Amino acid sequence: MMEHPIHLHGLWSELENGQGAYNPVKHTLIVQPGSKLSYLVSADTPGLWAYHCHLLYHMDLGMFRTVVVS
Ligand SMILES: [Cu+2]
């Protein structure tokens, strides 16, 4: 019913939108209601990175995780 601004800290996300070399590279991707996104991430920065929706009440409901790059 609402969009999710999904943020992966520390790593860039390349949105696969069919534009090839012009695919947008972002930290936060907006996921529209009832839709899916595909994006590429180069896990080239070791660490523990937050991966979450920017809406606070969504984080409280579990949309906050840690991505481990080792
Ligand atoms: Cu959300």
CSV table of C-alpha atoms and ligand atoms in Angstrom, one decimal:
chain,number,residue,atom,x,y,z
A,1,MET,CA,0.0,0.0,0.0
A,2,MET,CA,3.0,2.3,0.3
A,3,GLU,CA,6.5,2.7,-1.1
A,4,HIS,CA,9.6,1.6,0.7
A,5,PRO,CA,12.8,3.7,0.5
A,6,ILE,CA,15.3,0.9,0.9
A,7,HIS,CA,18.8,2.0,2.0
A,8,LEU,CA,21.9,-0.1,1.8
A,9,HIS,CA,24.7,1.6,3.7
A,10,GLY,CA,28.3,1.6,2.6
A,11,LEU,CA,27.8,0.0,-0.8
A,12,TRP,CA,26.4,1.3,-4.1
A,13,SER,CA,23.4,-0.3,-5.7
A,14,GLU,CA,23.1,-0.3,-9.5
A,15,LEU,CA,19.4,-0.4,-10.5
A,16,GLU,CA,18.8,-2.7,-13.4
A,17,ASN,CA,16.3,-0.7,-15.4
A,18,GLY,CA,17.4,-1.7,-18.9
A,19,GLN,CA,19.6,1.4,-19.6
A,20,GLY,CA,22.9,-0.5,-19.6
A,21,ALA,CA,25.7,1.9,-19.0
A,22,TYR,CA,23.2,4.5,-17.8
A,23,ASN,CA,21.6,2.4,-15.1
A,24,PRO,CA,21.3,4.7,-12.0
A,25,VAL,CA,23.7,4.0,-9.2
A,26,LYS,CA,22.2,4.9,-5.8
A,27,HIS,CA,22.3,4.3,-2.0
A,28,THR,CA,18.6,4.4,-1.6
A,29,LEU,CA,16.1,2.7,-3.9
A,30,ILE,CA,12.3,3.4,-3.9
A,31,VAL,CA,10.3,0.2,-4.1
A,32,GLN,CA,6.7,0.9,-5.3
A,33,PRO,CA,3.8,-1.0,-3.8
A,34,GLY,CA,3.4,-4.5,-5.1
A,35,SER,CA,6.5,-4.3,-7.2
A,36,LYS,CA,10.0,-5.7,-7.3
A,37,LEU,CA,13.4,-4.2,-8.2
A,38,SER,CA,16.5,-5.9,-9.4
A,39,TYR,CA,19.9,-4.3,-8.6
A,40,LEU,CA,23.5,-5.2,-8.5
A,41,VAL,CA,25.8,-4.6,-5.6
A,42,SER,CA,29.6,-4.9,-5.6
A,43,ALA,CA,30.4,-6.1,-2.1
A,44,ASP,CA,33.9,-4.5,-2.1
A,45,THR,CA,33.9,-2.7,1.2
A,46,PRO,CA,34.3,-5.1,4.2
A,47,GLY,CA,32.2,-4.4,7.2
A,48,LEU,CA,28.8,-4.6,8.8
A,49,TRP,CA,26.3,-2.5,6.8
A,50,ALA,CA,22.8,-1.4,7.7
A,51,TYR,CA,20.1,-2.4,5.2
A,52,HIS,CA,16.7,-1.0,6.0
A,53,CYS,CA,13.6,0.8,5.0
A,54,HIS,CA,13.7,4.5,5.8
A,55,LEU,CA,10.3,4.6,7.4
A,56,LEU,CA,10.8,4.3,11.1
A,57,TYR,CA,7.7,2.2,11.8
A,58,HIS,CA,8.8,-0.2,9.1
A,59,MET,CA,12.1,-0.6,10.8
A,60,ASP,CA,10.3,-1.3,14.0
A,61,LEU,CA,8.4,-4.0,12.2
A,62,GLY,CA,11.6,-5.8,11.1
A,63,MET,CA,12.7,-4.0,7.9
A,64,PHE,CA,16.1,-3.4,9.4
A,65,ARG,CA,18.9,-6.0,8.8
A,66,THR,CA,22.7,-6.2,8.7
A,67,VAL,CA,24.6,-7.0,5.6
A,68,VAL,CA,28.0,-8.6,6.3
A,69,VAL,CA,30.8,-8.1,3.8
A,70,SER,CA,34.0,-10.1,4.7
B,1,CU,CU,9.1,0.5,4.2
